[in-house]
Coordinates of N, CA, C and O in Angstrom, one line a residue:
X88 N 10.4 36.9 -44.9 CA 10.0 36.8 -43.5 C 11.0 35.8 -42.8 O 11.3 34.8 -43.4
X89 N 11.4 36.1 -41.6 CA 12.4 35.0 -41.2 C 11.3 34.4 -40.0 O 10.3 35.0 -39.6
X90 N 11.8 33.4 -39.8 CA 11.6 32.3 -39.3 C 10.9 32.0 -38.2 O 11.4 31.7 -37.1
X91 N 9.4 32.2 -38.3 CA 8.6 32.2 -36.8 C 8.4 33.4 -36.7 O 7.8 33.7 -35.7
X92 N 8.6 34.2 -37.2 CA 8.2 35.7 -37.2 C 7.2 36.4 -38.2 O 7.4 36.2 -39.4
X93 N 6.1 37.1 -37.7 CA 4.8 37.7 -38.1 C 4.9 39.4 -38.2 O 5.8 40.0 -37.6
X94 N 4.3 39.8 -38.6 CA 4.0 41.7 -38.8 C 3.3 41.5 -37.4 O 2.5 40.7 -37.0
X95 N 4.0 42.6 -36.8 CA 3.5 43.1 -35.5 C 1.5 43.5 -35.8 O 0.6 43.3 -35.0
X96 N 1.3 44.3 -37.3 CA -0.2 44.8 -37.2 C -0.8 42.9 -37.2 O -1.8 42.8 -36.5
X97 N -0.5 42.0 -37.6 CA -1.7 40.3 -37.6 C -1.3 39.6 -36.3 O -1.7 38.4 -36.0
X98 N -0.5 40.2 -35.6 CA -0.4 39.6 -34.2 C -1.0 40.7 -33.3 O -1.6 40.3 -32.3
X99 N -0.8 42.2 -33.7 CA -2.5 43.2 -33.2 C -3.7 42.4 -33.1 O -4.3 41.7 -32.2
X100 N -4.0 42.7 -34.6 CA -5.2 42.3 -34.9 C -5.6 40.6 -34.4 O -6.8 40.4 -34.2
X101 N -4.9 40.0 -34.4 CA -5.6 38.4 -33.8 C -5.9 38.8 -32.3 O -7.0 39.0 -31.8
X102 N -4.8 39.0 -31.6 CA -4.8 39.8 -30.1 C -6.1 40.7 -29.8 O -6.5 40.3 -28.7
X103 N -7.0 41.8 -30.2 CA -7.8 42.1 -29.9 C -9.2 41.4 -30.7 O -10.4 41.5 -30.4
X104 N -8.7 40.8 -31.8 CA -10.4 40.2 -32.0 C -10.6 38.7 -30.9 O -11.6 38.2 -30.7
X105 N -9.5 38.5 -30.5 CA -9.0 37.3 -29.3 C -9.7 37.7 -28.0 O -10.3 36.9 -27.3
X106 N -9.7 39.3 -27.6 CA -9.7 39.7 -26.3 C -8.6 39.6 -25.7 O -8.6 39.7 -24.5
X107 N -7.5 39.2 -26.2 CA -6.5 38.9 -25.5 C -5.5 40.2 -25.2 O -5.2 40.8 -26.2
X108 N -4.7 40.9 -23.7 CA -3.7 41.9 -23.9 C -2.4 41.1 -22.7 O -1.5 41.6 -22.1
X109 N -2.8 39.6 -22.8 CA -1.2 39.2 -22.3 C -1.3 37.4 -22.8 O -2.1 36.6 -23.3
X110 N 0.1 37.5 -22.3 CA 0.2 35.8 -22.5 C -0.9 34.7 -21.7 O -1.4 33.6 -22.2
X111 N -1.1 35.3 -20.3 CA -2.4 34.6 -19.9 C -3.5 34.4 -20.5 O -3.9 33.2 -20.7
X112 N -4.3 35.7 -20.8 CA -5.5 35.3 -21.4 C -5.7 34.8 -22.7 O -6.8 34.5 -23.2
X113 N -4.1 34.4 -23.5 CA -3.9 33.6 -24.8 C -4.5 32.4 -24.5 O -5.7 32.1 -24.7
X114 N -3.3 31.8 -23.6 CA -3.4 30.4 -22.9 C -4.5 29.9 -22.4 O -4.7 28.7 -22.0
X115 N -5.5 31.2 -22.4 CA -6.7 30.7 -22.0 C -7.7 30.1 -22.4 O -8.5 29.3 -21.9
X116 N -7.2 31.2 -24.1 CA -8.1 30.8 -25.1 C -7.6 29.5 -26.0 O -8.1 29.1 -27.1
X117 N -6.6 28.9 -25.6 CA -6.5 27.9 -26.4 C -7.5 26.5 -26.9 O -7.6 26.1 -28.1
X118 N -8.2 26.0 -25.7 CA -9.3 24.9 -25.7 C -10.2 25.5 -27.1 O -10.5 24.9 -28.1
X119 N -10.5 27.1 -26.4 CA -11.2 27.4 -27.7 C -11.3 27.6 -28.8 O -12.3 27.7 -29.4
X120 N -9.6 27.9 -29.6 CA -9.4 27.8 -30.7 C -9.3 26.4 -31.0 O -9.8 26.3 -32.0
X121 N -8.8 25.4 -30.6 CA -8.6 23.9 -30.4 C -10.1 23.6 -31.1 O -10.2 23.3 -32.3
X122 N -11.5 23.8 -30.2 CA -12.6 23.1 -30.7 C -13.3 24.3 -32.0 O -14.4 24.1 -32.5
X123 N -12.4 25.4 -32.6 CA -12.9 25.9 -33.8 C -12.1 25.0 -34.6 O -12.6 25.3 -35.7
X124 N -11.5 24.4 -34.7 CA -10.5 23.6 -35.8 C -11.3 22.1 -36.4 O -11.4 21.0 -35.9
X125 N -11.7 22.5 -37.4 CA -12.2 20.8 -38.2 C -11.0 20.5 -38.9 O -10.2 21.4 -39.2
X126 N -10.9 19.6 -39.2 CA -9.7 18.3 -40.0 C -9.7 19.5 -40.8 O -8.9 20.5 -40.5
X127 N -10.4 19.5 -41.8 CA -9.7 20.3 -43.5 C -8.8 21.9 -42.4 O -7.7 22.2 -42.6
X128 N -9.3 22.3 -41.9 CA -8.7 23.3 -41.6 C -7.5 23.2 -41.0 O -6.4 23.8 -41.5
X129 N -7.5 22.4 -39.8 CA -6.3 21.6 -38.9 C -5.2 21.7 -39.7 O -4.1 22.3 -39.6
X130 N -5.9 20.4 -40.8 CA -4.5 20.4 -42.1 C -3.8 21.2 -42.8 O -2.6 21.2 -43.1
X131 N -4.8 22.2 -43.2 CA -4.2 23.3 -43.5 C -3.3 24.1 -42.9 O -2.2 24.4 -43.5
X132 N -3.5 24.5 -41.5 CA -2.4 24.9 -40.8 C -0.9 24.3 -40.4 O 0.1 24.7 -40.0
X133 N -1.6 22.9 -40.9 CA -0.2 21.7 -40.2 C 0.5 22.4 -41.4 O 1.3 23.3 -41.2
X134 N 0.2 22.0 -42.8 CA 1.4 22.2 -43.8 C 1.3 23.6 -43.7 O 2.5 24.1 -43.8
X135 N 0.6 24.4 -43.6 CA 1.4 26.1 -43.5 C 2.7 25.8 -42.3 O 3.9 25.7 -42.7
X136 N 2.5 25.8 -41.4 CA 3.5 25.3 -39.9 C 4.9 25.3 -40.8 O 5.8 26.2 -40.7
X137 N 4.8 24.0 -41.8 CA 6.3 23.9 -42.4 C 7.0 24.7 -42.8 O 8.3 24.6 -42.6
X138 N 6.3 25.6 -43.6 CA 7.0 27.0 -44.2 C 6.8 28.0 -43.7 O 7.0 29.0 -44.4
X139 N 6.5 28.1 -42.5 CA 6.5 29.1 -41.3 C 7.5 28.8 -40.7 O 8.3 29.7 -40.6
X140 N 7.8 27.3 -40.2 CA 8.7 27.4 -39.0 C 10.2 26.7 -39.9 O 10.8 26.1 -39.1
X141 N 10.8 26.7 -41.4 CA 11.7 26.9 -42.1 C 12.7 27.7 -42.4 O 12.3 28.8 -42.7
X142 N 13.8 27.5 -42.4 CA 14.4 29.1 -43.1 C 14.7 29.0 -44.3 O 15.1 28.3 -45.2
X143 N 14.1 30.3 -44.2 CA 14.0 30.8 -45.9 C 14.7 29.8 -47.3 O 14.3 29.5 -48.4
X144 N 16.1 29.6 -46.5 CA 16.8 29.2 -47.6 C 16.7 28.2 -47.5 O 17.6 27.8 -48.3
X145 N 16.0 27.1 -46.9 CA 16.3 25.9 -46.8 C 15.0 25.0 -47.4 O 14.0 25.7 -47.2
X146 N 14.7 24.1 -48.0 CA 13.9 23.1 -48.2 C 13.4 22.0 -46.9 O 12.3 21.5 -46.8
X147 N 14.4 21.9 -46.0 CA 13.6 21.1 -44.4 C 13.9 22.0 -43.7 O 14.5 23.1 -43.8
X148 N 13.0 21.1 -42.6 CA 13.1 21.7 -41.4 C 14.1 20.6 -40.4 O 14.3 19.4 -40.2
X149 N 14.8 22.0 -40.1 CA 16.0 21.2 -39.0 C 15.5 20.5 -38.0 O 14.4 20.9 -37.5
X150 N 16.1 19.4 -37.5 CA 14.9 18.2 -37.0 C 14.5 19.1 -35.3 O 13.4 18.8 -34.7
X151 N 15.3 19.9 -34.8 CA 14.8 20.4 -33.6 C 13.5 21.2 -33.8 O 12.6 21.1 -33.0
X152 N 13.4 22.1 -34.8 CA 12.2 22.8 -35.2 C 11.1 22.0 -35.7 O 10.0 22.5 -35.6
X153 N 11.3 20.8 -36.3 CA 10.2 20.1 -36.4 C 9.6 19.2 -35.3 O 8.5 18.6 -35.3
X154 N 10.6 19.3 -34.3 CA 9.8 18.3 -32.5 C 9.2 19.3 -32.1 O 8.1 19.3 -31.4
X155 N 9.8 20.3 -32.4 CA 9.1 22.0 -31.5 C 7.6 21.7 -32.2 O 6.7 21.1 -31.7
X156 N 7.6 22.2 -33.3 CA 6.4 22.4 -34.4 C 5.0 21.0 -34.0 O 3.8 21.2 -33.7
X157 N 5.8 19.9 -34.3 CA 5.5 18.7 -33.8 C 4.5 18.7 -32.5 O 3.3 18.5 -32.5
X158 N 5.3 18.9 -31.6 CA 4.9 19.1 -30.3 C 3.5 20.0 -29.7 O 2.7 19.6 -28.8
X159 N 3.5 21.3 -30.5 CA 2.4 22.3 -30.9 C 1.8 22.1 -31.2 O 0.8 22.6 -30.6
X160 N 1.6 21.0 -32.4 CA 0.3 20.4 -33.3 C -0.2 19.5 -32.7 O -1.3 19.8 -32.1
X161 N 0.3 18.2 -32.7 CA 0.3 16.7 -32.4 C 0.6 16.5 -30.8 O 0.2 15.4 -30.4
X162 N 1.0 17.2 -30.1 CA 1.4 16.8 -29.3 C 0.1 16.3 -28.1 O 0.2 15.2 -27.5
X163 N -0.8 17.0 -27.9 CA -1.4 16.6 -26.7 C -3.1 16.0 -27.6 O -4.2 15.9 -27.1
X164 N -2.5 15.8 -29.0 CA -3.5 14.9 -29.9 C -3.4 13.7 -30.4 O -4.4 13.3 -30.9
X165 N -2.4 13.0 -30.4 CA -1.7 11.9 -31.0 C -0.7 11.4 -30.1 O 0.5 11.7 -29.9
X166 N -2.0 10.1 -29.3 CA -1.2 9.0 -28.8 C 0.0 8.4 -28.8 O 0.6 7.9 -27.8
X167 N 0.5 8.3 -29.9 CA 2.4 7.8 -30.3 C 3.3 9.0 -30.1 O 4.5 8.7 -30.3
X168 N 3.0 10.7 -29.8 CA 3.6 11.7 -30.1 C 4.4 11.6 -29.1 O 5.4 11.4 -29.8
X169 N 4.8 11.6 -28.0 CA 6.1 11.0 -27.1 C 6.9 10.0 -27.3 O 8.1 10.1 -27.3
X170 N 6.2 8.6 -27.7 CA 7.2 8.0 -28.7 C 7.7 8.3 -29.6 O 8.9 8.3 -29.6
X171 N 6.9 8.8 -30.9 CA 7.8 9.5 -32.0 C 8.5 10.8 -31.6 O 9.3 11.4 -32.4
X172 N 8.3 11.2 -30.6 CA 10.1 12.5 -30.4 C 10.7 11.6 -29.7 O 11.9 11.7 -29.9
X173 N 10.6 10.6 -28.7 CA 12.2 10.3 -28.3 C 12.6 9.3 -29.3 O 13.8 9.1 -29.4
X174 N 11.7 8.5 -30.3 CA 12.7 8.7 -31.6 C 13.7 9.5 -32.0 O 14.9 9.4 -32.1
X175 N 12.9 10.3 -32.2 CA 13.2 11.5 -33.1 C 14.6 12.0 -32.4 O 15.5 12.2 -33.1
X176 N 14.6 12.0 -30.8 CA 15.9 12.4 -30.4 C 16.8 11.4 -30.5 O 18.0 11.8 -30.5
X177 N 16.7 10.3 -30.5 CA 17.5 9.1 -30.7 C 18.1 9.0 -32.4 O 19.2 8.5 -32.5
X178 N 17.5 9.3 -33.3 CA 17.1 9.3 -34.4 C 18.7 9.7 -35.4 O 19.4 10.3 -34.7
X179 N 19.3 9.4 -36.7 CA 20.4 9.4 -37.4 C 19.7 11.4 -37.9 O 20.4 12.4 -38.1
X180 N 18.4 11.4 -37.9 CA 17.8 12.4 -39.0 C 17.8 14.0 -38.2 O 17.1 14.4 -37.3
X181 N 18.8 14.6 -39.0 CA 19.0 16.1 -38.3 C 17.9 16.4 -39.4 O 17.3 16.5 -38.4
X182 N 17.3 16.6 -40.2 CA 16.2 17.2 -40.8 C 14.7 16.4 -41.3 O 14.5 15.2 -41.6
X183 N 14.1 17.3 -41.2 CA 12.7 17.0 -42.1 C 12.6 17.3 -43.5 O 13.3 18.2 -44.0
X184 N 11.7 16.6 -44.1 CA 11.6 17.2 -45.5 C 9.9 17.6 -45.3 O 9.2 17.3 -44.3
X185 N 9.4 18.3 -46.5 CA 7.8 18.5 -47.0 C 7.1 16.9 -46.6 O 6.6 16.5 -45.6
X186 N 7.3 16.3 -47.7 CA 6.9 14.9 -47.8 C 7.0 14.0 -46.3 O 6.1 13.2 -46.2
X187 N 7.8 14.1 -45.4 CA 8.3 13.6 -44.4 C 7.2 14.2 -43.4 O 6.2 13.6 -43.0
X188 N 7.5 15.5 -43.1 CA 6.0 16.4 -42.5 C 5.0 16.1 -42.9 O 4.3 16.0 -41.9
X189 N 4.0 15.8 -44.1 CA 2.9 15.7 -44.4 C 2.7 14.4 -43.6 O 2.2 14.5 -42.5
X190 N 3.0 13.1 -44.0 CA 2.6 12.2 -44.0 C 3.0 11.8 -42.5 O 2.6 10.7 -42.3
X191 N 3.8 12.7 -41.2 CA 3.7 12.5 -40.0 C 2.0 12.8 -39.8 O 1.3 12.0 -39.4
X192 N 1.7 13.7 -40.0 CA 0.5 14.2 -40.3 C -1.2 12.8 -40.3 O -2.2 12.5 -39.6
X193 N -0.8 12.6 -41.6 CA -1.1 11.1 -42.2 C -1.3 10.3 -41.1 O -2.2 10.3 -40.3
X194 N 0.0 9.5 -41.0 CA 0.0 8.6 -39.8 C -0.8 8.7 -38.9 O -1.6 7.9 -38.8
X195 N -0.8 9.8 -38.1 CA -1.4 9.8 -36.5 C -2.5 9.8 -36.9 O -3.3 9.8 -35.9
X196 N -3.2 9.9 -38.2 CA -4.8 10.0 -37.8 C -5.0 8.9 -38.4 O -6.2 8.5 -38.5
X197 N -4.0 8.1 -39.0 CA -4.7 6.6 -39.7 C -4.4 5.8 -39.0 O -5.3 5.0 -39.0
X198 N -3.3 5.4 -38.1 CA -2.1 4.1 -37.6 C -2.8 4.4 -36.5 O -2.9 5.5 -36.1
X199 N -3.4 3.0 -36.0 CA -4.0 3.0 -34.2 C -2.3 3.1 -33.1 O -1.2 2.6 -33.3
X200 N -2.5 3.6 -32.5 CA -1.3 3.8 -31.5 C -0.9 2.3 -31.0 O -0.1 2.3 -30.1
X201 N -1.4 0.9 -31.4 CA -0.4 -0.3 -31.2 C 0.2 -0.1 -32.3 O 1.4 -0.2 -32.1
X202 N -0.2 0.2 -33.6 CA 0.7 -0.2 -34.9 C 0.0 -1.4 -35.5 O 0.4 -2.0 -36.4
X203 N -1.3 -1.6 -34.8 CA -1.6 -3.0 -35.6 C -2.5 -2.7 -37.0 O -3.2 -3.6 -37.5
X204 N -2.5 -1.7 -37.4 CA -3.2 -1.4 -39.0 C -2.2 -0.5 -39.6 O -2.5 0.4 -40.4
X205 N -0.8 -1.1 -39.3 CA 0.4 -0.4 -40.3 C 0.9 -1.1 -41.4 O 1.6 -2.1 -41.2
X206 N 0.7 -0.8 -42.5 CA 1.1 -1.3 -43.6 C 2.5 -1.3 -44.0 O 2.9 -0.3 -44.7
X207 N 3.4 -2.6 -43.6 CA 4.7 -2.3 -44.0 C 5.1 -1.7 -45.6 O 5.9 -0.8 -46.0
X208 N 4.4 -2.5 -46.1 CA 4.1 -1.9 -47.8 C 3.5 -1.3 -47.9 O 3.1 -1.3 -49.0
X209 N 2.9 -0.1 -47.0 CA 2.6 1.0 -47.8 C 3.5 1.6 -48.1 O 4.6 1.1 -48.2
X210 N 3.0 3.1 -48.5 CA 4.1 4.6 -49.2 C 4.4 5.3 -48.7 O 4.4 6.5 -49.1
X211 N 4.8 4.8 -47.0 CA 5.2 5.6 -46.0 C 6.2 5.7 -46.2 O 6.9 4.8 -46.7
X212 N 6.9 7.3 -45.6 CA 8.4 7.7 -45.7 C 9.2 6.2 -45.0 O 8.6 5.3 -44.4
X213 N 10.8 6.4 -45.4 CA 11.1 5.9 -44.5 C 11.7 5.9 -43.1 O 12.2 5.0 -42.4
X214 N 11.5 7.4 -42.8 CA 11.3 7.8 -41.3 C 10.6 7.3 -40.6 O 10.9 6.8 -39.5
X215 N 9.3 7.4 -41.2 CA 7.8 6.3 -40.6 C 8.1 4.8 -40.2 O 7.9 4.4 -39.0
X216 N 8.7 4.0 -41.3 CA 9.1 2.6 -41.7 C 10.2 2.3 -40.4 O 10.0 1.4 -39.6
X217 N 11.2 3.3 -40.4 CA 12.0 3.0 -39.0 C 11.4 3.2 -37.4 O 11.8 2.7 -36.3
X218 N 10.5 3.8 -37.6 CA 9.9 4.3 -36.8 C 9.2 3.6 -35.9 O 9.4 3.6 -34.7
X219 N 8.2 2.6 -36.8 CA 7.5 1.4 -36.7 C 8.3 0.5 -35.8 O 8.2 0.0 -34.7
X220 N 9.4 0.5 -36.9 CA 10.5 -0.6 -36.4 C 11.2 -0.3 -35.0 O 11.4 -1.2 -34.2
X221 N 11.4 0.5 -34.8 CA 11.9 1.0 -33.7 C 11.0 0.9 -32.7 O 11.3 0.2 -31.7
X222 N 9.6 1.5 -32.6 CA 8.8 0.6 -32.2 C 8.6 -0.7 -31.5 O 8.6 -1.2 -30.4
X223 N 8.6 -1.1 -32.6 CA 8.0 -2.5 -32.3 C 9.6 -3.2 -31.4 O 9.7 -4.0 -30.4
X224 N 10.3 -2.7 -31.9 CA 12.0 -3.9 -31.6 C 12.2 -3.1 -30.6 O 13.2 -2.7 -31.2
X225 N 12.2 -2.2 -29.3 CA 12.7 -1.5 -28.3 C 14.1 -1.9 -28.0 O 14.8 -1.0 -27.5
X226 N 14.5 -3.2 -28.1 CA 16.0 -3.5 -28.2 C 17.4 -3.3 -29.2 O 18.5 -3.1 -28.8
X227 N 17.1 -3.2 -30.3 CA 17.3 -2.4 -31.5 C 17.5 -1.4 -31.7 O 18.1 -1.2 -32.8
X228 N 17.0 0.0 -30.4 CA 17.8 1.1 -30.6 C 18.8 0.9 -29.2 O 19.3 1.8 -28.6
X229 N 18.9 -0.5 -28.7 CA 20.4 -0.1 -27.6 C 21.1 -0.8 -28.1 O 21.8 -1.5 -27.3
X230 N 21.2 -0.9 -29.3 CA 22.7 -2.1 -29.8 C 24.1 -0.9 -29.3 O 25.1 -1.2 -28.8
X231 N 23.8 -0.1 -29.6 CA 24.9 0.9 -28.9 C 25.4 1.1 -28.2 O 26.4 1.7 -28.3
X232 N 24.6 0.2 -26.8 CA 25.1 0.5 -25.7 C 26.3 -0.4 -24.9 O 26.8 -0.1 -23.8

C-alpha cells in the first residue's frame, strides 16, 4: 500500500456507517469520533499513524509527514503542539524514527506544558532533550542570526 492510501471498499464502508456522502458531513462528525476515543485506543491509532503515513521502504518518517501526522493527532490536544513544530521547522532533523514518534506521544500526556515535571535524566529521545532545551533557552535557537 503506498503511502496514506486505503481500498476504496474501507473508505465506502466507514463513509456510510458514518452517514457521511461529502467532505462536510465528515468534518462534522469529527467532535464525535474525538469523544469515541479512550487513551488505549487513541494510542493505538497514534502508532498505526506511523506505518500509515511512511513509505514503504523507509524505516522514518520524513520530518514533513510527521508535523502533518503530528498536527492531526496532537494538534488541537497538546498544549506545547505549536511549540514543538516550530521546533520542528527550525529543527537539524529531516526525519522521525518509531522510537522518536512513540515517545512524542509519551511526552504530551506526561510533561505539564511549563516543563516543570521534565526529567532531564530521563529516557527521552534526544529530540525531546533538545527540545526542552530549546524551550527553555529561546535565545539559543537565534545564535544564527
Amino acid at each position: 500500500m503506498n503511502k496514506g492510501y486505503g481500498a476504496v471498499e474501507e473508505w465506502l464502508k466507514g463513509m456510510t456507517s458514518l452517514q457521511c456522502d461529502c467532505t462536510e458531513k465528515l468534518q462534522n462528525k469529527f467532535d464525535f469520533l474525538h469523544s469515541q476515543l479512550n487513551i488505549s485506543s487513541f494510542k493505538n491509532i497514534y502508532r498505526y499513524a506511523f506505518d500509515f503515513a511512511r513509505d514503504e521502504d523507509q524505516r522514518s518518517l520524513d520530518i514533513d509527514t510527521a508535523k502533518s501526522m503530528l498536527a492531526l493527532l496532537l494538534g488541537r490536544t497538546w498544549p506545547l503542539f505549536s511549540v514543538f513544530y516550530q521546533y520542528l521547522e527550525q529543527s537539524k532533523y529531516r526525519v522521525m524514527n518509531k522510537d522518536q514518534w512513540y515517545n512524542v506521544l509519551e511526552f504530551s500526556r506526561t510533561v505539564h506544558a511549563d516543563l516543570s515535571n521534565y526529567d532531564e535524566d530521563g529516557a527521552w529521545p534526544v529530540l525531546l532533550d533538545e527540545f526542552v532545551e530549546w524551550q527553555k533557552n529561546p535565545q539559543s535557537s537565534c545564535m544564527s542570526s
